[in-house]
Amino acid sequence: NGYTDLVLGNGSRVSFLFAKDDGNGFIEQPHPEYIFSQRSNLVDIDNDGDLDAFVCHDVDESHPYRNEGGQNMVLDQDFIQTLDLAGNYASLWVDYDNDGDTDMYLTKCRQGSSPGDPERTNAMYRNNGDGTFSEVAESINMDDNAQSWTTIFHDFDNDGDFDAFCVNHDEKNRFYENDGSGVFTDIIESTGINTTDLGAWENQGADFNNDGFVDILSELSRELYINNGDMTFTGIDLPFDEGAIGDFNNDGFLDVSIGGNLWINDGNANNWVKVCLRGEESNLNGVGARVIIHGEWGTQMREIRSGQGFSHMSSLIGHFGIGTSTEIEKIVIQWPSGIVDVILNPAINSQLVIVEGENILSVTDSEINGINLYPNPTSNIINFSKNDLEGTPVRVIDFNGRLVLNTVISTSNSINIESLVKGVYFVQLEVDNKAVNHKIIKN
């Protein structure tokens, strides 16, 4: 109905608060089942266009709630089958492996447990794309057992994949670099972050100085770690160490609200852009969408998430600093529905409202860049005229803007689209940091 709803958890139960159709107050839907709530998220788990909920349970298996429409949220333990274990502190939904669907990382801590206890072992539930999830943390080197409280995922080095920072109560904190395939390496020793500054609860990431790199706000002895742009960080003291993050005074710089106090960011001369999403086929706020901006710096990437860190709810508006750059080449929005919107040369130092499906890529937006695709029309194989493209990622978008194929160029300098139905498609790739978009016909 266009008004914001809430999910609230406490030490005994979960309640959903649905805004009335006139925006005047809420209708509460309490759930009777016992749960010692920790982090909660709203996320479209089954990708049906409405938001479901996931609530961490401190003393038992966590609770997923299926949205069945209207004001009907149903507890469904088969919705995502997590291990039947306690110690669930902070869940975060993220497409860590860049396969187009949302996965879930579960940060775990269990009072009184011993090292090696699975109730304190972090878990990654990979979305298999068919409505099921598989726990894969050990295989991607993210099965930490050090009494973790919360983990954040951001593209700290702007290389197109999400890295992670995890705060622990035992051993040391972790900073995981993503190798691009969804496998992680702990590089905390080289980051400048205090490895043994233990005991933090809260942990969030945002670009506070608008230089184009995500910084870290956390309950550490240095509350703000400024990203230097080379996967190292410089610690700064602040009078606060947590809170809900958003641009409260609409000046393009992110502020923090905590405990009735509002901390205003004084800002600087750097430029910025904000992106507010309005879903049509996807959920209204675009939760789960990926927003990518392109410019002279390369790319920056954000995901719209409802619930990050241990307890706070930050803004659903995507925020990007672009430093001293004065132009953005394009903004790409990959919606949960599969629709892809592309906005060319957007205004900077402004907030854009982007409605799903209103900026679908057309052939007139293409930068051909001297690359030809042949034959066209084709029934199966597309060849690329430029050599040395083996391994280059390629996206194929249908005429409605939906992503229908993610693949890479083969050793024969081609891709196979035999699985696609007949129709018009757009083939997208990047070569020499330039966008290449071609219209092709499948016959």
Short mmCIF file of C-alpha atoms in Angstrom, two decimals:
data_model
loop_
_atom_site.label_atom_id
_atom_site.label_comp_id
_atom_site.label_asym_id
_atom_site.label_seq_id
_atom_site.Cartn_x
_atom_site.Cartn_y
_atom_site.Cartn_z
CA ASN A 1 0.00 0.00 0.00
CA GLY A 2 3.03 2.30 -0.21
CA TYR A 3 3.56 2.61 3.55
CA THR A 4 6.42 1.05 5.51
CA ASP A 5 5.75 -2.11 7.52
CA LEU A 6 7.91 -3.42 10.38
CA VAL A 7 9.12 -6.69 11.84
CA LEU A 8 9.97 -6.52 15.55
CA GLY A 9 11.68 -9.20 17.59
CA ASN A 10 12.27 -9.46 21.34
CA GLY A 11 13.26 -12.09 23.87
CA SER A 12 10.14 -14.19 23.43
CA ARG A 13 8.35 -13.60 20.13
CA VAL A 14 8.15 -11.85 16.75
CA SER A 15 5.50 -9.34 15.67
CA PHE A 16 4.75 -7.95 12.22
CA LEU A 17 3.35 -4.42 12.12
CA PHE A 18 1.47 -3.62 8.91
CA ALA A 19 0.84 0.04 8.09
CA LYS A 20 -2.82 0.90 7.61
CA ASP A 21 -3.92 1.86 4.10
CA ASP A 22 -4.27 5.51 5.12
CA GLY A 23 -0.80 5.53 6.71
CA ASN A 24 -2.30 6.31 10.11
CA GLY A 25 -1.00 3.66 12.50
CA PHE A 26 -0.32 -0.07 12.27
CA ILE A 27 -2.09 -3.41 12.54
CA GLU A 28 -0.04 -5.84 14.63
CA GLN A 29 0.26 -9.52 13.79
CA PRO A 30 2.01 -11.22 16.73
CA HIS A 31 3.30 -14.77 16.35
CA PRO A 32 2.80 -17.02 19.37
CA GLU A 33 5.77 -19.34 18.83
CA TYR A 34 8.71 -18.75 21.18
CA ILE A 35 11.85 -17.17 19.76
CA PHE A 36 14.74 -15.35 21.43
CA SER A 37 15.20 -12.90 18.57
CA GLN A 38 18.49 -11.48 17.37
CA ARG A 39 18.99 -9.96 13.87
CA SER A 40 15.96 -9.93 11.59
CA ASN A 41 15.75 -9.26 7.84
CA LEU A 42 13.09 -8.68 5.24
CA VAL A 43 14.01 -10.34 1.95
CA ASP A 44 12.22 -11.96 -0.99
CA ILE A 45 13.46 -15.49 -0.31
CA ASP A 46 11.33 -17.17 -2.99
CA ASN A 47 11.54 -14.23 -5.43
CA ASP A 48 7.78 -13.98 -5.90
CA GLY A 49 7.67 -10.19 -5.64
CA ASP A 50 6.87 -9.74 -1.96
CA LEU A 51 9.08 -9.61 1.12
CA ASP A 52 9.46 -12.60 3.41
CA ALA A 53 11.23 -12.47 6.78
CA PHE A 54 14.12 -14.25 8.44
CA VAL A 55 14.64 -13.92 12.20
CA CYS A 56 17.71 -15.26 14.02
CA HIS A 57 16.98 -17.44 17.08
CA ASP A 58 19.53 -17.32 19.90
CA VAL A 59 18.62 -20.66 21.49
CA ASP A 60 17.25 -22.79 18.64
CA GLU A 61 16.88 -22.97 14.85
CA SER A 62 16.12 -19.60 13.24
CA HIS A 63 12.63 -18.73 11.97
CA PRO A 64 11.84 -18.01 8.29
CA TYR A 65 8.42 -16.48 7.59
CA ARG A 66 6.78 -16.87 4.19
CA ASN A 67 4.75 -13.90 2.92
CA GLU A 68 1.49 -15.32 1.54
CA GLY A 69 0.05 -11.94 0.66
CA GLY A 70 -1.99 -9.32 2.43
CA GLN A 71 -1.03 -9.46 6.09
CA ASN A 72 -0.32 -13.17 6.23
CA MET A 73 3.22 -14.07 7.34
CA VAL A 74 3.51 -17.82 7.97
CA LEU A 75 6.31 -19.55 9.87
CA ASP A 76 7.74 -22.18 7.51
CA GLN A 77 10.84 -24.05 8.69
CA ASP A 78 11.15 -25.68 5.26
CA PHE A 79 11.35 -22.29 3.53
CA ILE A 80 15.10 -22.23 4.05
CA GLN A 81 16.41 -25.22 5.96
CA THR A 82 19.17 -24.03 8.27
CA LEU A 83 20.97 -26.32 10.69
CA ASP A 84 18.89 -27.05 13.79
CA LEU A 85 21.32 -25.23 16.06
CA ALA A 86 21.34 -22.32 18.50
CA GLY A 87 23.73 -19.34 18.48
CA ASN A 88 22.26 -17.44 15.52
CA TYR A 89 23.20 -13.78 15.96
CA ALA A 90 23.26 -11.94 12.64
CA SER A 91 21.94 -12.98 9.23
CA LEU A 92 22.81 -11.07 6.07
CA TRP A 93 21.37 -11.73 2.61
CA VAL A 94 23.90 -11.19 -0.17
CA ASP A 95 24.68 -12.56 -3.63
CA TYR A 96 28.24 -13.48 -2.65
CA ASP A 97 28.92 -15.65 -5.72
CA ASN A 98 27.50 -13.28 -8.37
CA ASP A 99 25.12 -15.87 -9.79
CA GLY A 100 22.05 -13.62 -9.72
CA ASP A 101 20.23 -14.94 -6.64
CA THR A 102 20.48 -14.02 -2.97
CA ASP A 103 22.36 -16.19 -0.49
CA MET A 104 22.44 -15.94 3.33
CA TYR A 105 25.43 -15.69 5.67
CA LEU A 106 24.71 -16.56 9.30
CA THR A 107 27.09 -15.13 11.91
CA LYS A 108 27.07 -17.29 15.05
CA CYS A 109 28.01 -17.04 18.73
CA ARG A 110 27.01 -19.29 21.63
CA GLN A 111 27.70 -18.41 25.25
CA GLY A 112 29.45 -21.20 27.14
CA SER A 113 30.35 -23.18 24.02
CA SER A 114 33.83 -24.57 23.41
CA PRO A 115 36.03 -24.06 20.34
CA GLY A 116 34.87 -26.34 17.55
CA ASP A 117 31.24 -26.35 18.68
CA PRO A 118 29.01 -26.04 15.55
CA GLU A 119 26.70 -23.68 17.47
CA ARG A 120 29.43 -21.04 17.13
CA THR A 121 30.51 -21.87 13.57
CA ASN A 122 29.46 -19.32 10.94
CA ALA A 123 27.46 -20.66 8.00
CA MET A 124 26.87 -19.67 4.38
CA TYR A 125 23.64 -20.86 2.79
CA ARG A 126 24.09 -20.75 -0.98
CA ASN A 127 20.95 -20.32 -3.03
CA ASN A 128 20.79 -23.20 -5.52
CA GLY A 129 18.37 -21.29 -7.75
CA ASP A 130 15.63 -23.91 -7.40
CA GLY A 131 14.14 -22.92 -4.05
CA THR A 132 16.71 -24.83 -2.00
CA PHE A 133 19.85 -23.76 -0.14
CA SER A 134 23.12 -25.57 0.62
CA GLU A 135 25.48 -24.82 3.51
CA VAL A 136 28.94 -24.18 1.96
CA ALA A 137 30.91 -22.06 4.46
CA GLU A 138 33.80 -24.51 4.82
CA SER A 139 34.31 -24.79 1.06
CA ILE A 140 34.59 -20.99 0.69
CA ASN A 141 36.78 -20.48 3.81
CA MET A 142 34.14 -18.63 5.84
CA ASP A 143 33.37 -21.19 8.57
CA ASP A 144 34.85 -19.09 11.38
CA ASN A 145 34.42 -20.53 14.90
CA ALA A 146 35.57 -17.52 16.93
CA GLN A 147 32.31 -16.34 18.57
CA SER A 148 31.31 -13.88 15.83
CA TRP A 149 28.61 -11.23 16.32
CA THR A 150 28.10 -9.72 12.91
CA THR A 151 29.55 -9.77 9.39
CA ILE A 152 29.20 -7.16 6.65
CA PHE A 153 29.56 -7.74 2.90
CA HIS A 154 30.64 -4.87 0.63
CA ASP A 155 32.79 -4.45 -2.46
CA PHE A 156 35.61 -2.81 -0.52
CA ASP A 157 38.04 -2.83 -3.48
CA ASN A 158 35.49 -2.03 -6.24
CA ASP A 159 36.40 -5.12 -8.24
CA GLY A 160 32.85 -6.35 -8.80
CA ASP A 161 32.42 -8.85 -5.96
CA PHE A 162 31.56 -8.65 -2.27
CA ASP A 163 34.26 -8.94 0.37
CA ALA A 164 33.46 -9.31 4.09
CA PHE A 165 34.49 -8.00 7.52
CA CYS A 166 33.63 -10.08 10.59
CA VAL A 167 33.95 -8.96 14.24
CA ASN A 168 34.76 -11.70 16.76
CA HIS A 169 34.95 -12.21 20.51
CA ASP A 170 37.67 -14.90 20.38
CA GLU A 171 40.92 -15.28 18.43
CA LYS A 172 40.89 -12.33 16.01
CA ASN A 173 38.67 -10.34 13.67
CA ARG A 174 38.54 -11.39 10.00
CA PHE A 175 38.65 -9.48 6.73
CA TYR A 176 37.77 -11.76 3.83
CA GLU A 177 38.73 -10.87 0.27
CA ASN A 178 36.57 -12.44 -2.44
CA ASP A 179 38.66 -13.92 -5.27
CA GLY A 180 35.83 -13.36 -7.77
CA SER A 181 34.53 -16.91 -7.70
CA GLY A 182 32.96 -16.71 -4.25
CA VAL A 183 35.96 -18.13 -2.37
CA PHE A 184 37.46 -16.00 0.39
CA THR A 185 40.90 -15.37 1.92
CA ASP A 186 41.43 -13.71 5.30
CA ILE A 187 43.74 -10.70 4.75
CA ILE A 188 43.10 -8.90 8.06
CA GLU A 189 46.82 -8.70 8.88
CA SER A 190 47.50 -6.41 5.91
CA THR A 191 44.46 -4.12 6.25
CA GLY A 192 45.55 -1.89 9.14
CA ILE A 193 42.52 -2.97 11.19
CA ASN A 194 43.39 -4.11 14.72
CA THR A 195 43.11 -7.89 14.52
CA THR A 196 42.78 -8.45 18.30
CA ASP A 197 40.41 -5.56 19.06
CA LEU A 198 37.75 -8.04 20.14
CA GLY A 199 34.26 -7.84 21.60
CA ALA A 200 32.38 -5.71 19.05
CA TRP A 201 28.67 -6.27 18.55
CA GLU A 202 27.86 -3.83 15.78
CA ASN A 203 29.50 -3.59 12.38
CA GLN A 204 28.36 -1.66 9.28
CA GLY A 205 29.81 -0.36 6.03
CA ALA A 206 29.17 2.87 4.09
CA ASP A 207 31.09 5.56 2.18
CA PHE A 208 31.15 8.32 4.78
CA ASN A 209 33.60 10.67 3.00
CA ASN A 210 32.21 10.15 -0.53
CA ASP A 211 35.58 9.15 -1.98
CA GLY A 212 34.13 6.11 -3.75
CA PHE A 213 35.22 3.44 -1.26
CA VAL A 214 33.19 1.79 1.50
CA ASP A 215 34.36 2.56 5.05
CA ILE A 216 33.65 0.60 8.25
CA LEU A 217 31.74 1.80 11.33
CA SER A 218 32.12 -0.66 14.19
CA GLU A 219 32.35 -1.05 17.97
CA LEU A 220 36.13 -1.12 17.90
CA SER A 221 38.64 1.07 19.76
CA ARG A 222 38.82 3.12 16.55
CA GLU A 223 35.17 3.50 15.69
CA LEU A 224 35.54 4.48 12.02
CA TYR A 225 37.97 2.85 9.62
CA ILE A 226 38.41 4.94 6.47
CA ASN A 227 39.03 2.89 3.32
CA ASN A 228 42.26 4.07 1.66
CA GLY A 229 41.26 2.51 -1.68
CA ASP A 230 43.92 -0.22 -1.62
CA MET A 231 42.34 -2.65 0.87
CA THR A 232 43.99 -0.85 3.78
CA PHE A 233 42.15 1.26 6.34
CA THR A 234 42.97 4.17 8.65
CA GLY A 235 41.28 4.24 12.06
CA ILE A 236 39.57 7.40 13.33
CA ASP A 237 38.07 8.08 16.77
CA LEU A 238 34.39 9.06 16.94
CA PRO A 239 32.08 9.79 19.90
CA PHE A 240 29.78 6.96 18.73
CA ASP A 241 30.34 3.51 17.28
CA GLU A 242 27.01 2.32 15.88
CA GLY A 243 23.61 3.44 14.65
CA ALA A 244 21.22 3.60 11.72
CA ILE A 245 22.91 5.10 8.65
CA GLY A 246 21.24 7.43 6.16
CA ASP A 247 21.35 10.90 4.65
CA PHE A 248 19.01 12.52 7.17
CA ASN A 249 19.46 16.14 6.01
CA ASN A 250 19.63 15.26 2.29
CA ASP A 251 23.02 16.89 1.65
CA GLY A 252 24.55 13.80 0.01
CA PHE A 253 26.60 12.71 3.03
CA LEU A 254 25.65 9.85 5.32
CA ASP A 255 24.67 10.61 8.90
CA VAL A 256 24.14 8.28 11.89
CA SER A 257 21.25 8.06 14.37
CA ILE A 258 21.69 6.25 17.69
CA GLY A 259 19.88 6.36 21.02
CA GLY A 260 17.92 9.52 20.29
CA ASN A 261 21.03 11.34 19.04
CA LEU A 262 21.56 12.36 15.42
CA TRP A 263 25.19 12.73 14.30
CA ILE A 264 25.39 14.94 11.21
CA ASN A 265 28.21 14.38 8.72
CA ASP A 266 29.94 17.72 8.00
CA GLY A 267 30.85 16.48 4.52
CA ASN A 268 33.47 17.79 2.10
CA ALA A 269 33.71 18.81 -1.57
CA ASN A 270 33.31 15.28 -2.98
CA ASN A 271 30.43 14.48 -5.33
CA TRP A 272 27.77 11.81 -4.94
CA VAL A 273 24.58 10.22 -6.22
CA LYS A 274 21.70 8.48 -4.44
CA VAL A 275 19.41 5.86 -5.98
CA CYS A 276 15.89 5.23 -4.68
CA LEU A 277 14.24 2.17 -6.22
CA ARG A 278 10.55 1.54 -6.89
CA GLY A 279 9.80 -2.05 -7.80
CA GLU A 280 6.99 -3.16 -10.08
CA GLU A 281 7.47 -6.91 -10.62
CA SER A 282 9.97 -6.96 -7.75
CA ASN A 283 9.15 -5.85 -4.20
CA LEU A 284 8.31 -2.16 -3.84
CA ASN A 285 11.60 -1.03 -2.26
CA GLY A 286 13.81 -3.11 -4.53
CA VAL A 287 15.24 -5.12 -1.62
CA GLY A 288 17.73 -7.57 -3.12
CA ALA A 289 18.42 -5.41 -6.18
CA ARG A 290 22.00 -4.69 -7.19
CA VAL A 291 22.92 -1.14 -8.22
CA ILE A 292 26.15 -0.59 -10.18
CA ILE A 293 27.53 2.77 -11.24
CA HIS A 294 30.16 3.19 -13.96
CA GLY A 295 32.58 6.08 -14.42
CA GLU A 296 36.21 7.05 -14.89
CA TRP A 297 37.03 5.25 -11.62
CA GLY A 298 35.65 1.93 -12.92
CA THR A 299 32.62 0.55 -11.10
CA GLN A 300 30.99 0.68 -7.69
CA MET A 301 28.35 -1.75 -6.49
CA ARG A 302 25.68 -1.80 -3.78
CA GLU A 303 22.89 -4.18 -2.85
CA ILE A 304 19.66 -2.88 -1.34
CA ARG A 305 19.24 -4.75 1.96
CA SER A 306 16.65 -4.63 4.71
CA GLY A 307 18.65 -5.35 7.85
CA GLN A 308 22.45 -5.19 8.11
CA GLY A 309 24.72 -5.25 11.14
CA PHE A 310 23.53 -6.69 14.44
CA SER A 311 20.48 -4.58 15.29
CA HIS A 312 19.99 -1.39 13.28
CA MET A 313 17.87 -0.67 10.20
CA SER A 314 19.58 1.75 7.82
CA SER A 315 18.31 3.57 4.75
CA LEU A 316 17.05 1.62 1.73
CA ILE A 317 18.40 4.33 -0.60
CA GLY A 318 21.59 3.34 -2.41
CA HIS A 319 24.34 5.90 -1.76
CA PHE A 320 27.54 6.38 -3.79
CA GLY A 321 30.38 8.84 -3.36
CA ILE A 322 32.32 9.57 -6.55
CA GLY A 323 35.12 11.75 -5.21
CA THR A 324 36.12 14.62 -7.49
CA SER A 325 34.59 13.00 -10.59
CA THR A 326 31.94 15.14 -12.26
CA GLU A 327 30.25 12.53 -14.47
CA ILE A 328 28.70 9.09 -14.17
CA GLU A 329 28.64 7.11 -17.42
CA LYS A 330 25.70 4.92 -16.45
CA ILE A 331 23.80 3.30 -13.62
CA VAL A 332 22.73 -0.33 -13.99
CA ILE A 333 20.01 -1.81 -11.78
CA GLN A 334 19.68 -5.59 -11.69
CA TRP A 335 16.28 -6.24 -10.11
CA PRO A 336 15.33 -9.46 -8.29
CA SER A 337 12.80 -10.14 -11.09
CA GLY A 338 15.65 -10.33 -13.62
CA ILE A 339 14.74 -7.01 -15.25
CA VAL A 340 17.76 -4.78 -15.91
CA ASP A 341 17.42 -1.00 -16.12
CA VAL A 342 20.20 1.21 -17.50
CA ILE A 343 20.35 4.98 -16.96
CA LEU A 344 22.92 6.79 -19.10
CA ASN A 345 24.72 9.95 -17.94
CA PRO A 346 22.61 10.54 -14.82
CA ALA A 347 22.81 13.79 -12.90
CA ILE A 348 25.24 13.86 -9.99
CA ASN A 349 24.70 15.37 -6.54
CA SER A 350 21.05 14.35 -6.70
CA GLN A 351 18.70 11.57 -5.69
CA LEU A 352 17.31 9.52 -8.57
CA VAL A 353 14.03 7.63 -8.31
CA ILE A 354 14.18 4.65 -10.66
CA VAL A 355 11.05 2.65 -11.45
CA GLU A 356 11.54 -0.96 -12.46
CA GLY A 357 11.27 -1.49 -16.20
CA GLU A 358 11.21 2.16 -17.28
CA ASN A 359 14.84 2.29 -18.48
CA ILE A 360 15.35 -1.04 -20.21
CA LEU A 361 18.40 -1.07 -22.47
CA SER A 362 17.74 -0.45 -26.16
CA VAL A 363 20.11 -0.88 -29.09
CA THR A 364 20.50 2.90 -29.44
CA ASP A 365 22.26 2.89 -26.06
CA SER A 366 25.04 0.68 -27.40
CA GLU A 367 28.73 1.46 -27.55
CA ILE A 368 29.75 -0.88 -30.35
CA ASN A 369 33.49 -0.37 -29.76
CA GLY A 370 34.55 -2.11 -32.96
CA ILE A 371 33.26 -5.56 -31.99
CA ASN A 372 30.91 -7.47 -34.27
CA LEU A 373 28.76 -10.48 -33.40
CA TYR A 374 27.99 -13.07 -36.08
CA PRO A 375 26.04 -14.77 -37.49
CA ASN A 376 23.03 -12.60 -36.76
CA PRO A 377 20.35 -14.02 -36.81
CA THR A 378 21.64 -17.26 -35.26
CA SER A 379 20.13 -20.46 -33.91
CA ASN A 380 22.87 -21.42 -31.45
CA ILE A 381 26.42 -20.01 -31.67
CA ILE A 382 27.41 -16.32 -31.48
CA ASN A 383 30.98 -15.51 -32.55
CA PHE A 384 32.90 -12.38 -31.50
CA SER A 385 35.10 -10.59 -34.06
CA LYS A 386 37.67 -9.41 -31.49
CA ASN A 387 40.31 -11.94 -30.44
CA ASP A 388 41.55 -12.64 -26.89
CA LEU A 389 38.11 -12.44 -25.28
CA GLU A 390 38.24 -15.94 -23.78
CA GLY A 391 36.79 -15.95 -20.25
CA THR A 392 35.09 -12.55 -20.59
CA PRO A 393 31.72 -12.53 -18.76
CA VAL A 394 28.68 -12.07 -21.01
CA ARG A 395 25.09 -11.27 -20.04
CA VAL A 396 22.17 -11.92 -22.38
CA ILE A 397 19.05 -9.80 -21.76
CA ASP A 398 15.67 -10.51 -23.31
CA PHE A 399 13.45 -7.88 -24.95
CA ASN A 400 11.67 -7.22 -21.64
CA GLY A 401 14.95 -6.49 -19.91
CA ARG A 402 15.25 -9.79 -18.03
CA LEU A 403 18.60 -11.48 -17.56
CA VAL A 404 18.22 -14.87 -19.26
CA LEU A 405 21.81 -16.07 -19.58
CA ASN A 406 25.04 -15.52 -17.65
CA THR A 407 28.03 -17.08 -19.39
CA VAL A 408 31.64 -16.50 -20.48
CA ILE A 409 33.26 -16.43 -23.91
CA SER A 410 34.75 -19.82 -24.77
CA THR A 411 38.17 -20.73 -26.15
CA SER A 412 36.64 -20.61 -29.63
CA ASN A 413 35.70 -16.94 -29.05
CA SER A 414 31.98 -17.68 -28.94
CA ILE A 415 28.98 -18.31 -26.71
CA ASN A 416 26.13 -20.80 -27.09
CA ILE A 417 22.52 -19.51 -26.88
CA GLU A 418 20.84 -22.70 -28.09
CA SER A 419 18.83 -22.94 -24.85
CA LEU A 420 17.05 -19.62 -25.48
CA VAL A 421 13.68 -19.39 -27.20
CA LYS A 422 13.31 -17.53 -30.49
CA GLY A 423 13.29 -13.76 -30.17
CA VAL A 424 15.27 -10.53 -29.84
CA TYR A 425 18.04 -10.30 -27.24
CA PHE A 426 20.75 -7.90 -26.13
CA VAL A 427 24.27 -9.21 -25.53
CA GLN A 428 26.25 -7.23 -22.95
CA LEU A 429 29.93 -7.36 -22.01
CA GLU A 430 32.73 -5.03 -21.02
CA VAL A 431 35.92 -4.71 -23.06
CA ASP A 432 38.73 -2.33 -22.11
CA ASN A 433 36.45 -0.80 -19.45
CA LYS A 434 33.85 0.08 -22.09
CA ALA A 435 30.31 -1.25 -22.33
CA VAL A 436 29.52 -3.31 -25.43
CA ASN A 437 25.83 -3.95 -26.15
CA HIS A 438 24.58 -5.72 -29.28
CA LYS A 439 21.11 -6.67 -30.43
CA ILE A 440 20.89 -10.20 -31.82
CA ILE A 441 18.05 -12.31 -33.15
CA LYS A 442 17.65 -15.97 -32.14
CA ASN A 443 15.86 -17.98 -34.84
#
